[in-house]
CSV table of C-alpha atoms and ligand atoms in Angstrom, one decimal:
chain,number,residue,atom,x,y,z
A,1,MET,CA,0.1,-19.7,-1.0
A,2,SER,CA,3.4,-17.6,-0.3
A,3,ILE,CA,2.4,-16.8,3.1
A,4,PRO,CA,2.5,-20.3,4.8
A,5,PRO,CA,0.0,-20.9,8.0
A,6,ARG,CA,3.0,-20.8,10.5
A,7,GLU,CA,4.2,-17.5,9.5
A,8,PHE,CA,0.9,-16.0,10.5
A,9,VAL,CA,1.2,-18.1,13.9
A,10,ARG,CA,4.7,-16.6,14.2
A,11,ARG,CA,3.2,-13.1,13.6
A,12,ARG,CA,0.3,-13.9,16.6
A,13,ASN,CA,2.9,-15.1,19.0
A,14,GLN,CA,5.4,-11.8,18.3
A,15,LEU,CA,2.3,-9.7,19.3
A,16,MET,CA,1.2,-11.8,22.3
A,17,ARG,CA,5.1,-11.8,23.4
A,18,VAL,CA,5.4,-8.0,23.6
A,19,MET,CA,1.8,-7.1,24.8
A,20,GLY,CA,2.3,-9.5,27.3
A,21,ASP,CA,0.1,-11.4,30.2
A,22,GLY,CA,-2.9,-9.0,31.3
A,23,ALA,CA,-3.1,-7.6,27.9
A,24,ILE,CA,-6.1,-8.5,25.0
A,25,ALA,CA,-6.0,-7.5,21.5
A,26,VAL,CA,-9.3,-7.0,19.7
A,27,ILE,CA,-9.1,-6.7,15.9
A,28,PRO,CA,-12.4,-6.1,13.2
A,29,ALA,CA,-12.1,-7.4,9.8
A,30,ALA,CA,-13.0,-4.6,7.4
A,31,PRO,CA,-16.8,-3.9,7.2
A,32,VAL,CA,-18.5,-4.3,3.5
A,33,ARG,CA,-19.1,-0.7,1.9
A,34,LEU,CA,-21.9,-0.2,0.0
A,35,ARG,CA,-21.3,1.3,-3.7
A,36,ASN,CA,-25.0,2.1,-4.0
A,37,HIS,CA,-28.2,0.7,-3.9
A,38,ASP,CA,-27.7,-3.1,-3.3
A,39,VAL,CA,-24.4,-3.1,-4.3
A,40,GLU,CA,-21.0,-3.4,-2.7
A,41,TYR,CA,-17.5,-2.9,-3.3
A,42,PRO,CA,-14.9,-5.1,-3.8
A,43,TYR,CA,-14.6,-6.2,-0.2
A,44,ARG,CA,-10.8,-5.3,0.8
A,45,GLN,CA,-10.1,-7.2,4.2
A,46,ASP,CA,-8.4,-5.1,6.5
A,47,SER,CA,-4.5,-5.1,6.4
A,48,ASP,CA,-3.9,-5.4,10.6
A,49,PHE,CA,-6.3,-8.1,10.4
A,50,LEU,CA,-5.0,-9.5,7.3
A,51,TYR,CA,-1.5,-9.8,8.9
A,52,LEU,CA,-2.5,-12.1,11.3
A,53,THR,CA,-5.0,-14.1,10.3
A,54,GLY,CA,-4.7,-14.7,6.8
A,55,PHE,CA,-8.8,-15.2,7.0
A,56,GLN,CA,-10.2,-13.0,4.0
A,57,GLU,CA,-14.3,-13.2,5.0
A,58,PRO,CA,-15.5,-9.8,6.2
A,59,GLU,CA,-17.7,-9.7,9.1
A,60,ALA,CA,-15.5,-11.6,11.7
A,61,VAL,CA,-13.2,-10.2,14.9
A,62,ALA,CA,-9.7,-11.9,15.8
A,63,VAL,CA,-9.1,-11.6,19.6
A,64,LEU,CA,-5.6,-12.4,20.7
A,65,VAL,CA,-5.9,-13.3,24.9
A,66,PRO,CA,-1.8,-14.1,25.8
A,67,GLY,CA,-1.7,-16.5,28.0
A,68,ARG,CA,-5.5,-17.7,28.4
A,69,GLY,CA,-5.1,-21.5,28.8
A,70,PRO,CA,-8.4,-22.4,27.2
A,71,GLY,CA,-6.8,-21.1,23.9
A,72,GLN,CA,-4.9,-17.8,23.2
A,73,TYR,CA,-6.1,-17.0,19.6
A,74,ILE,CA,-10.0,-16.6,19.0
A,75,VAL,CA,-12.0,-16.1,15.9
A,76,PHE,CA,-15.5,-14.5,15.9
A,77,CYS,CA,-16.7,-15.2,11.8
A,78,ARG,CA,-19.9,-15.7,10.3
A,79,GLU,CA,-21.6,-19.2,10.6
A,80,ARG,CA,-22.0,-22.1,7.6
A,81,ASP,CA,-25.5,-21.1,6.3
A,82,PRO,CA,-26.5,-23.4,2.9
A,83,VAL,CA,-28.5,-20.6,2.0
A,84,MET,CA,-26.4,-17.2,2.4
A,85,GLU,CA,-23.4,-19.7,1.2
A,86,THR,CA,-25.9,-20.4,-2.6
A,87,TRP,CA,-26.4,-16.4,-2.6
A,88,HIS,CA,-23.6,-15.0,-1.7
A,89,GLY,CA,-20.3,-17.2,-1.2
A,90,ARG,CA,-18.4,-20.0,0.7
A,91,ARG,CA,-17.6,-19.1,4.5
A,92,ALA,CA,-15.3,-20.9,6.5
A,93,GLY,CA,-17.6,-21.1,9.8
A,94,GLN,CA,-16.3,-21.9,12.9
A,95,GLU,CA,-15.2,-25.4,12.1
A,96,GLY,CA,-13.1,-24.2,8.5
A,97,VAL,CA,-11.5,-21.0,10.8
A,98,VAL,CA,-10.0,-23.7,13.5
A,99,GLU,CA,-8.8,-26.2,11.0
A,100,ARG,CA,-7.9,-24.1,8.1
A,101,TYR,CA,-6.6,-21.0,9.8
A,102,GLY,CA,-5.1,-21.9,13.4
A,103,ALA,CA,-7.9,-20.9,15.9
A,104,ASP,CA,-7.7,-22.2,19.0
A,105,ASP,CA,-11.3,-21.0,19.2
A,106,SER,CA,-14.1,-19.8,17.0
A,107,PHE,CA,-17.5,-18.3,17.9
A,108,PRO,CA,-20.1,-17.2,15.5
A,109,ILE,CA,-20.1,-13.5,14.9
A,110,GLY,CA,-23.8,-13.1,16.2
A,111,ASP,CA,-22.3,-14.4,20.0
A,112,ILE,CA,-19.9,-11.7,20.5
A,113,ASP,CA,-21.8,-9.3,22.5
A,114,ASP,CA,-22.3,-12.5,25.1
A,115,ILE,CA,-18.7,-14.0,25.0
A,116,LEU,CA,-16.2,-11.3,24.4
A,117,PRO,CA,-17.2,-9.2,28.0
A,118,GLY,CA,-16.1,-12.4,29.2
A,119,LEU,CA,-12.7,-12.3,27.3
A,120,LEU,CA,-12.3,-8.7,28.1
A,121,GLU,CA,-12.6,-9.3,32.0
A,122,ASP,CA,-9.9,-9.1,34.5
A,123,ARG,CA,-7.8,-8.2,31.4
A,124,SER,CA,-6.3,-4.6,32.4
A,125,ARG,CA,-5.1,-3.6,28.9
A,126,VAL,CA,-7.1,-3.5,25.4
A,127,TYR,CA,-4.6,-3.2,22.2
A,128,THR,CA,-7.1,-2.1,19.3
A,129,THR,CA,-7.2,0.3,16.8
A,130,LEU,CA,-9.3,3.2,17.8
A,131,GLY,CA,-11.2,5.8,15.2
A,132,ARG,CA,-10.9,3.4,12.1
A,133,ASP,CA,-14.0,2.1,12.4
A,134,PRO,CA,-16.4,4.1,15.1
A,135,GLU,CA,-19.2,1.8,14.9
A,136,PHE,CA,-16.9,-0.8,16.3
A,137,ASP,CA,-15.4,1.5,18.3
A,138,GLN,CA,-18.9,1.9,19.9
A,139,ARG,CA,-19.6,-1.5,20.1
A,140,LEU,CA,-16.3,-2.1,22.2
A,141,MET,CA,-16.8,0.6,24.3
A,142,GLY,CA,-20.0,-1.0,25.2
A,143,TRP,CA,-18.9,-4.4,26.3
A,144,VAL,CA,-16.3,-2.6,28.2
A,145,ASN,CA,-19.1,-0.7,29.8
A,146,ARG,CA,-21.0,-3.8,30.7
A,147,LEU,CA,-18.4,-4.7,32.8
A,148,ARG,CA,-17.7,-1.2,34.4
A,149,ALA,CA,-21.4,-1.9,35.8
A,150,GLN,CA,-20.8,-4.8,37.0
A,151,GLY,CA,-18.0,-3.4,39.2
A,152,ARG,CA,-19.7,-4.0,42.3
A,153,LYS,CA,-19.9,-7.9,42.2
A,154,GLY,CA,-16.2,-7.5,41.7
A,155,VAL,CA,-15.6,-7.6,38.2
A,156,HIS,CA,-12.5,-6.0,36.8
A,157,PRO,CA,-13.1,-4.3,33.8
A,158,PRO,CA,-10.1,-3.4,31.2
A,159,HIS,CA,-8.6,0.1,32.0
A,160,GLU,CA,-6.3,0.9,29.6
A,161,PHE,CA,-6.6,1.1,25.8
A,162,VAL,CA,-3.2,1.0,23.8
A,163,SER,CA,-3.1,1.7,20.4
A,164,LEU,CA,-2.0,-1.7,18.2
A,165,GLU,CA,-0.9,0.2,15.8
A,166,TYR,CA,2.5,1.2,17.5
A,167,LEU,CA,3.3,-2.5,17.6
A,168,LEU,CA,1.5,-4.2,14.9
A,169,HIS,CA,2.6,-1.8,12.3
A,170,ASP,CA,6.5,-1.5,13.1
A,171,MET,CA,6.3,-5.7,12.7
A,172,ARG,CA,4.6,-4.9,9.4
A,173,LEU,CA,6.9,-2.7,8.4
A,174,HIS,CA,10.4,-5.6,8.9
A,175,LYS,CA,9.4,-7.6,6.0
A,176,SER,CA,10.0,-11.7,6.1
A,177,ARG,CA,11.3,-13.8,3.3
A,178,ALA,CA,7.8,-14.7,2.4
A,179,GLU,CA,6.1,-11.5,2.5
A,180,VAL,CA,8.9,-10.3,0.2
A,181,ALA,CA,8.5,-13.6,-2.0
A,182,ALA,CA,4.4,-12.2,-2.7
A,183,MET,CA,6.0,-8.5,-3.2
A,184,ARG,CA,8.2,-10.3,-6.0
A,185,GLN,CA,4.9,-12.1,-7.7
A,186,SER,CA,3.3,-9.0,-7.2
A,187,ALA,CA,6.1,-6.8,-8.7
A,188,LYS,CA,6.6,-9.2,-11.6
A,189,VAL,CA,2.6,-9.1,-12.8
A,190,ALA,CA,3.0,-5.5,-12.5
A,191,MET,CA,5.9,-5.1,-14.7
A,192,ALA,CA,4.2,-7.2,-17.0
A,193,ALA,CA,1.3,-4.8,-17.0
A,194,HIS,CA,3.1,-1.8,-17.7
A,195,ARG,CA,5.2,-3.8,-20.5
A,196,ARG,CA,1.6,-4.4,-22.2
A,197,ALA,CA,0.7,-1.5,-21.8
A,198,MET,CA,3.8,0.3,-23.9
A,199,GLN,CA,3.3,-2.4,-26.8
A,200,VAL,CA,-0.1,-1.8,-27.3
A,201,CYS,CA,0.2,1.9,-26.9
A,202,GLU,CA,-0.6,4.3,-29.9
A,203,PRO,CA,-1.9,7.3,-31.0
A,204,GLY,CA,-5.9,7.9,-30.8
A,205,MET,CA,-6.6,5.3,-28.5
A,206,MET,CA,-8.4,6.4,-25.6
A,207,GLU,CA,-6.6,6.5,-21.8
A,208,TYR,CA,-9.6,3.6,-20.7
A,209,GLN,CA,-8.3,1.3,-23.3
A,210,VAL,CA,-5.1,1.4,-22.1
A,211,GLU,CA,-6.2,1.1,-18.7
A,212,ALA,CA,-7.8,-2.1,-19.8
A,213,GLU,CA,-4.8,-3.8,-21.3
A,214,LEU,CA,-3.5,-3.3,-17.4
A,215,LEU,CA,-6.7,-4.7,-15.8
A,216,TYR,CA,-6.6,-7.3,-18.2
A,217,GLU,CA,-2.7,-8.5,-17.2
A,218,PHE,CA,-3.6,-8.2,-13.6
A,219,ARG,CA,-6.8,-10.1,-13.9
A,220,ARG,CA,-5.6,-13.0,-16.1
A,221,ASN,CA,-3.2,-13.8,-13.3
A,222,GLY,CA,-5.3,-13.6,-10.5
A,223,MET,CA,-4.5,-10.0,-9.2
A,224,THR,CA,-6.5,-7.0,-8.3
A,225,PRO,CA,-5.1,-3.4,-9.1
A,226,SER,CA,-4.0,-1.9,-5.4
A,227,TYR,CA,-4.8,1.0,-6.4
A,228,PRO,CA,-7.1,2.7,-9.1
A,229,PRO,CA,-4.5,3.1,-11.7
A,230,ILE,CA,-3.5,6.7,-13.4
A,231,VAL,CA,-3.4,6.4,-17.2
A,232,GLY,CA,-2.5,10.1,-17.9
A,233,GLY,CA,-1.6,11.2,-21.7
A,234,GLY,CA,-0.1,14.8,-22.1
A,235,ALA,CA,-1.9,17.4,-19.5
A,236,ASN,CA,-3.5,14.9,-17.5
A,237,GLY,CA,-0.3,13.4,-16.4
A,238,CYS,CA,0.5,16.9,-14.7
A,239,ILE,CA,-2.3,16.0,-12.4
A,240,LEU,CA,-1.1,13.5,-9.6
A,241,HIS,CA,-4.0,11.7,-8.3
A,242,TYR,CA,-5.7,11.6,-11.7
A,243,THR,CA,-7.8,8.7,-12.3
A,244,GLU,CA,-10.9,9.8,-14.7
A,245,ASN,CA,-8.6,7.7,-17.6
A,246,ASP,CA,-10.8,9.3,-20.2
A,247,GLY,CA,-8.6,11.3,-22.4
A,248,GLU,CA,-7.5,10.7,-26.1
A,249,LEU,CA,-3.6,9.9,-26.3
A,250,ARG,CA,-2.4,12.2,-28.9
A,251,ASP,CA,0.9,12.0,-31.3
A,252,GLY,CA,3.7,14.0,-29.8
A,253,ASP,CA,2.4,13.5,-25.8
A,254,LEU,CA,3.5,11.8,-23.2
A,255,LEU,CA,2.1,9.1,-21.2
A,256,LEU,CA,2.2,8.5,-17.6
A,257,ILE,CA,0.9,5.3,-16.0
A,258,ASP,CA,0.7,4.5,-12.2
A,259,ALA,CA,-0.5,0.8,-11.6
A,260,GLY,CA,0.3,-1.8,-9.7
A,261,CYS,CA,-1.7,-5.0,-8.3
A,262,GLU,CA,-1.4,-7.3,-5.1
A,263,HIS,CA,-1.0,-10.7,-4.6
A,264,GLU,CA,-2.3,-11.7,-1.1
A,265,GLY,CA,-2.7,-8.6,-0.2
A,266,TYR,CA,0.9,-7.5,-0.9
A,267,ALA,CA,1.0,-4.6,-3.4
A,268,SER,CA,3.4,-3.7,-6.2
A,269,ASP,CA,3.3,0.2,-7.2
A,270,ILE,CA,5.1,1.1,-10.7
A,271,THR,CA,5.0,4.5,-12.7
A,272,ARG,CA,6.4,4.7,-16.2
A,273,THR,CA,6.1,7.5,-18.8
A,274,PHE,CA,6.8,7.0,-22.1
A,275,PRO,CA,6.1,8.9,-25.4
A,276,VAL,CA,2.3,7.9,-26.9
A,277,ASN,CA,4.4,7.5,-30.8
A,278,GLY,CA,7.0,5.2,-29.3
A,279,ARG,CA,9.6,8.6,-29.8
A,280,PHE,CA,10.5,10.8,-27.0
A,281,SER,CA,10.9,14.4,-28.5
A,282,PRO,CA,13.9,16.7,-27.2
A,283,PRO,CA,12.2,18.7,-24.5
A,284,GLN,CA,10.4,15.3,-23.1
A,285,ARG,CA,13.8,13.5,-23.6
A,286,GLU,CA,15.7,16.5,-21.6
A,287,LEU,CA,13.4,16.2,-18.7
A,288,TYR,CA,12.8,12.5,-18.5
A,289,GLU,CA,16.7,11.8,-18.3
A,290,LEU,CA,16.8,14.6,-15.4
A,291,VAL,CA,14.2,12.1,-13.5
A,292,LEU,CA,16.5,9.3,-14.4
A,293,GLU,CA,19.0,11.0,-13.3
A,294,ALA,CA,17.1,11.9,-9.9
A,295,HIS,CA,15.6,8.5,-9.8
A,296,ALA,CA,19.5,6.8,-10.1
A,297,ALA,CA,20.5,9.2,-7.0
A,298,ALA,CA,18.0,8.6,-4.8
A,299,VAL,CA,18.4,4.7,-5.1
A,300,ALA,CA,22.1,4.8,-4.6
A,301,LYS,CA,20.7,6.1,-1.2
A,302,ALA,CA,18.4,3.9,-0.5
A,303,LEU,CA,20.8,1.9,1.9
A,304,PRO,CA,20.4,-0.3,5.0
A,305,GLY,CA,22.2,2.9,7.7
A,306,ASN,CA,20.8,5.7,6.0
A,307,HIS,CA,18.1,7.9,6.9
A,308,TRP,CA,14.4,7.3,5.6
A,309,ASN,CA,15.2,10.7,4.1
A,310,ASP,CA,18.1,10.3,1.9
A,311,PRO,CA,16.4,9.3,-0.8
A,312,HIS,CA,14.7,12.0,-1.2
A,313,THR,CA,17.5,14.6,-0.1
A,314,ALA,CA,19.5,12.8,-3.2
A,315,ALA,CA,16.5,13.4,-5.3
A,316,VAL,CA,15.7,17.1,-4.9
A,317,THR,CA,19.5,17.7,-5.3
A,318,THR,CA,19.9,16.2,-8.6
A,319,LEU,CA,16.5,17.6,-9.8
A,320,THR,CA,17.0,21.4,-8.9
A,321,ARG,CA,20.4,20.9,-10.2
A,322,GLY,CA,19.0,20.0,-13.5
A,323,LEU,CA,16.1,22.4,-13.6
A,324,VAL,CA,18.8,25.6,-13.2
A,325,SER,CA,20.9,23.6,-16.1
A,326,LEU,CA,17.5,23.6,-18.5
A,327,GLY,CA,16.4,26.6,-17.4
A,328,LEU,CA,13.3,25.9,-15.8
A,329,LEU,CA,14.8,27.7,-12.5
A,330,LYS,CA,16.8,30.5,-11.6
A,331,GLY,CA,19.1,31.1,-9.1
A,332,ARG,CA,22.0,29.1,-7.1
A,333,PRO,CA,21.1,25.1,-6.5
A,334,ALA,CA,21.7,25.3,-2.6
A,335,LYS,CA,19.5,28.5,-2.1
A,336,LEU,CA,16.5,26.8,-4.0
A,337,ILE,CA,17.0,23.6,-2.5
A,338,LYS,CA,16.7,25.2,0.8
A,339,ASP,CA,13.8,27.4,-0.4
A,340,GLU,CA,11.7,24.3,-1.7
A,341,ALA,CA,11.7,26.1,-5.4
A,342,TYR,CA,11.5,22.8,-6.9
A,343,ARG,CA,8.0,22.3,-5.4
A,344,LYS,CA,6.9,24.2,-8.2
A,345,TYR,CA,8.0,21.1,-10.4
A,346,TYR,CA,8.3,18.3,-8.1
A,347,MET,CA,5.4,18.8,-5.3
A,348,HIS,CA,5.5,15.3,-3.8
A,349,ARG,CA,7.5,13.2,-1.9
A,350,THR,CA,10.4,10.5,-3.3
A,351,GLY,CA,8.6,7.5,-1.9
A,352,HIS,CA,6.9,5.6,0.7
A,353,TRP,CA,7.0,2.2,2.6
A,354,LEU,CA,5.4,-0.8,0.8
A,355,GLY,CA,3.3,-3.6,1.6
A,356,LEU,CA,-0.2,-4.7,2.6
A,357,ASP,CA,-1.0,-1.6,2.0
A,358,VAL,CA,0.2,0.4,-1.1
A,359,HIS,CA,1.3,3.2,1.2
A,360,ASP,CA,2.2,0.9,4.0
A,361,VAL,CA,2.4,1.8,7.8
A,362,GLY,CA,5.4,2.0,10.2
A,363,ASP,CA,6.6,4.9,11.5
A,364,TYR,CA,8.9,7.4,9.2
A,365,LYS,CA,10.7,9.4,12.0
A,366,LEU,CA,11.6,7.6,15.3
A,367,ASP,CA,11.8,10.6,18.0
A,368,ASP,CA,11.6,13.2,15.8
A,369,GLN,CA,14.9,11.8,13.9
A,370,TRP,CA,14.5,10.7,10.5
A,371,ARG,CA,14.3,6.7,10.6
A,372,LEU,CA,17.4,4.5,9.8
A,373,LEU,CA,16.4,2.4,6.9
A,374,GLU,CA,17.1,-1.7,7.3
A,375,PRO,CA,17.5,-4.7,5.8
A,376,GLY,CA,13.7,-6.0,4.8
A,377,MET,CA,12.0,-2.5,4.5
A,378,ALA,CA,10.4,-2.0,1.2
A,379,LEU,CA,9.5,1.4,0.0
A,380,THR,CA,9.0,3.6,-3.5
A,381,ILE,CA,11.5,5.3,-5.0
A,382,GLU,CA,9.4,7.6,-7.2
A,383,PRO,CA,10.8,10.9,-8.2
A,384,GLY,CA,9.0,13.1,-10.8
A,385,LEU,CA,8.8,16.9,-12.7
A,386,TYR,CA,5.2,18.6,-13.7
A,387,VAL,CA,5.4,21.3,-16.2
A,388,ALA,CA,1.6,22.4,-15.9
A,389,ALA,CA,0.8,24.7,-19.4
A,390,GLY,CA,1.6,28.4,-18.0
A,391,THR,CA,3.9,27.8,-15.1
A,392,ARG,CA,5.7,30.8,-14.6
A,393,GLY,CA,9.2,30.7,-15.4
A,394,ALA,CA,8.4,27.4,-17.6
A,395,PRO,CA,9.7,27.5,-21.0
A,396,LYS,CA,6.7,26.6,-23.6
A,397,ARG,CA,8.5,23.8,-24.9
A,398,TYR,CA,8.4,22.4,-21.3
A,399,TRP,CA,4.5,22.6,-20.9
A,400,ASP,CA,2.0,19.7,-20.2
A,401,ILE,CA,5.2,17.8,-19.7
A,402,GLY,CA,4.6,15.3,-16.7
A,403,ILE,CA,6.8,12.4,-15.9
A,404,ARG,CA,7.3,10.2,-12.6
A,405,ILE,CA,9.5,7.0,-12.6
A,406,GLU,CA,8.9,4.5,-10.1
A,407,ASP,CA,10.0,1.3,-8.5
A,408,ASP,CA,9.5,-1.0,-5.8
A,409,VAL,CA,12.9,-1.3,-3.6
A,410,LEU,CA,13.5,-4.1,-1.2
A,411,ILE,CA,16.3,-2.8,1.6
A,412,THR,CA,18.8,-6.0,1.7
A,413,ALA,CA,21.9,-6.4,3.8
A,414,ASP,CA,24.5,-4.9,1.6
A,415,GLY,CA,22.3,-2.3,-0.1
A,416,ASN,CA,19.2,-2.5,-2.1
A,417,GLU,CA,17.2,-4.6,-4.5
A,418,ILE,CA,15.1,-2.9,-6.8
A,419,LEU,CA,12.1,-5.5,-7.2
A,420,THR,CA,10.6,-4.0,-10.5
A,421,ASP,CA,14.3,-3.7,-12.3
A,422,ASP,CA,13.3,-6.2,-15.3
A,423,LEU,CA,10.8,-3.2,-16.7
A,424,PRO,CA,12.8,-1.0,-19.1
A,425,ARG,CA,13.2,2.4,-17.6
A,426,ASP,CA,16.4,3.8,-19.7
A,427,ALA,CA,14.6,6.0,-22.7
A,428,ASP,CA,16.1,4.0,-25.0
A,429,ALA,CA,14.9,1.2,-23.5
A,430,VAL,CA,11.6,2.3,-23.4
A,431,GLU,CA,11.9,3.3,-26.7
A,432,GLU,CA,13.4,0.0,-28.0
A,433,LEU,CA,10.3,-1.7,-26.2
A,434,MET,CA,7.8,0.1,-27.9
A,435,SER,CA,9.1,-0.1,-31.2
A,436,ASP,CA,9.2,-4.2,-30.6
A,437,ARG,CA,5.4,-4.7,-31.4
B,1,LIG,N1,0.2,5.2,-6.5
B,1,LIG,C1,0.4,6.0,-5.9
B,1,LIG,C2,1.5,6.1,-5.4
B,1,LIG,O1,2.6,6.3,-6.4
B,1,LIG,O2,2.2,6.8,-4.2
B,2,LIG,MN1,4.0,5.2,-5.0
B,3,LIG,MN1,2.2,5.0,-7.6
């Protein structure tokens, strides 16, 4: 296990310290979601819940009650049940959650209506996340309302609801050593998956056959995808969130693969773009080299003390100048940047926080100013260019070329570390890997 139990204790204590006495945090596990009749989607724990508990079961609620004598960390979860466990799988039960997950106390989830109001009593502030699970929000209001109805008996219901995300997401934004270790594991397997895809790819294959190779590499290492893989050949590479993955890979086209996996919940998120036949054509290489240059310019700005937006500015500056040189944009680069003319070919941003969620939590701005990068923050750098056929002003030789190069970057004390650096990125290195099969 990458994240040791003491780290979960540290996280809970840190949160409770900031919440202060008089507060209570109520954090539900993710609900089970139905895929179709009698079939559930694969269960994925809520990232906030996972961050604080390490507990992977559904139908659970974690409660933090700072300063409560008999125990500050209480978990409601499913009871042990031999029949249910035979049908649906093992459960930790109340004893398990105390012994293995460090809860001070645990109750059956079925008893929450009777017990939780008592925990809320005399607590003035409730830290929770409203709006994510409306059904749970309603139950929480129901518990508070029950206390309100007892006001005349001298019961003090909470009178303030505070957003849990505000504190928790700032904690999640700063990765600990153990979290970085988990992200390294995830990155390692994702790199192996991309390498495998480059080595099996050949004209005539279907996109889903390459997707299968990615999934094989994830699963043989005990991991799952951190989002549905994007495997888009030719024109499909110009569709940013393409996930059908059902096209044929044609000789002379590029293949864009955006795929990552998760380890103990921690995501990797990698994109590589390579020629289906193993050799970049001249127009493909021209655009590829430009995206690569933008990638390098962005990584060079991902430094402690720089603003969140500095890498993006570096990428759009490089891309715009290059687009002018190649004849895809006309005009003065400074004006084109100001007018965001590059958006015709580059319509997304250069990255996002990365962690338990692939688009991880954490504010990008503080008080309306871009946040400063700090050691321990993890983000992606992912510039791209997408020239859909028929784009006005785009020379025909560039049509249907979609390129993105995405890596996972950790901000360090003296610069940054690309966690996914071992996967070939330079055009020559990609060609060399593809010829080695
Ligand atoms: N794979 C999602 C993203 O690159 O943001
Ligand atoms: Mn990304
Ligand atoms: Mn991605």
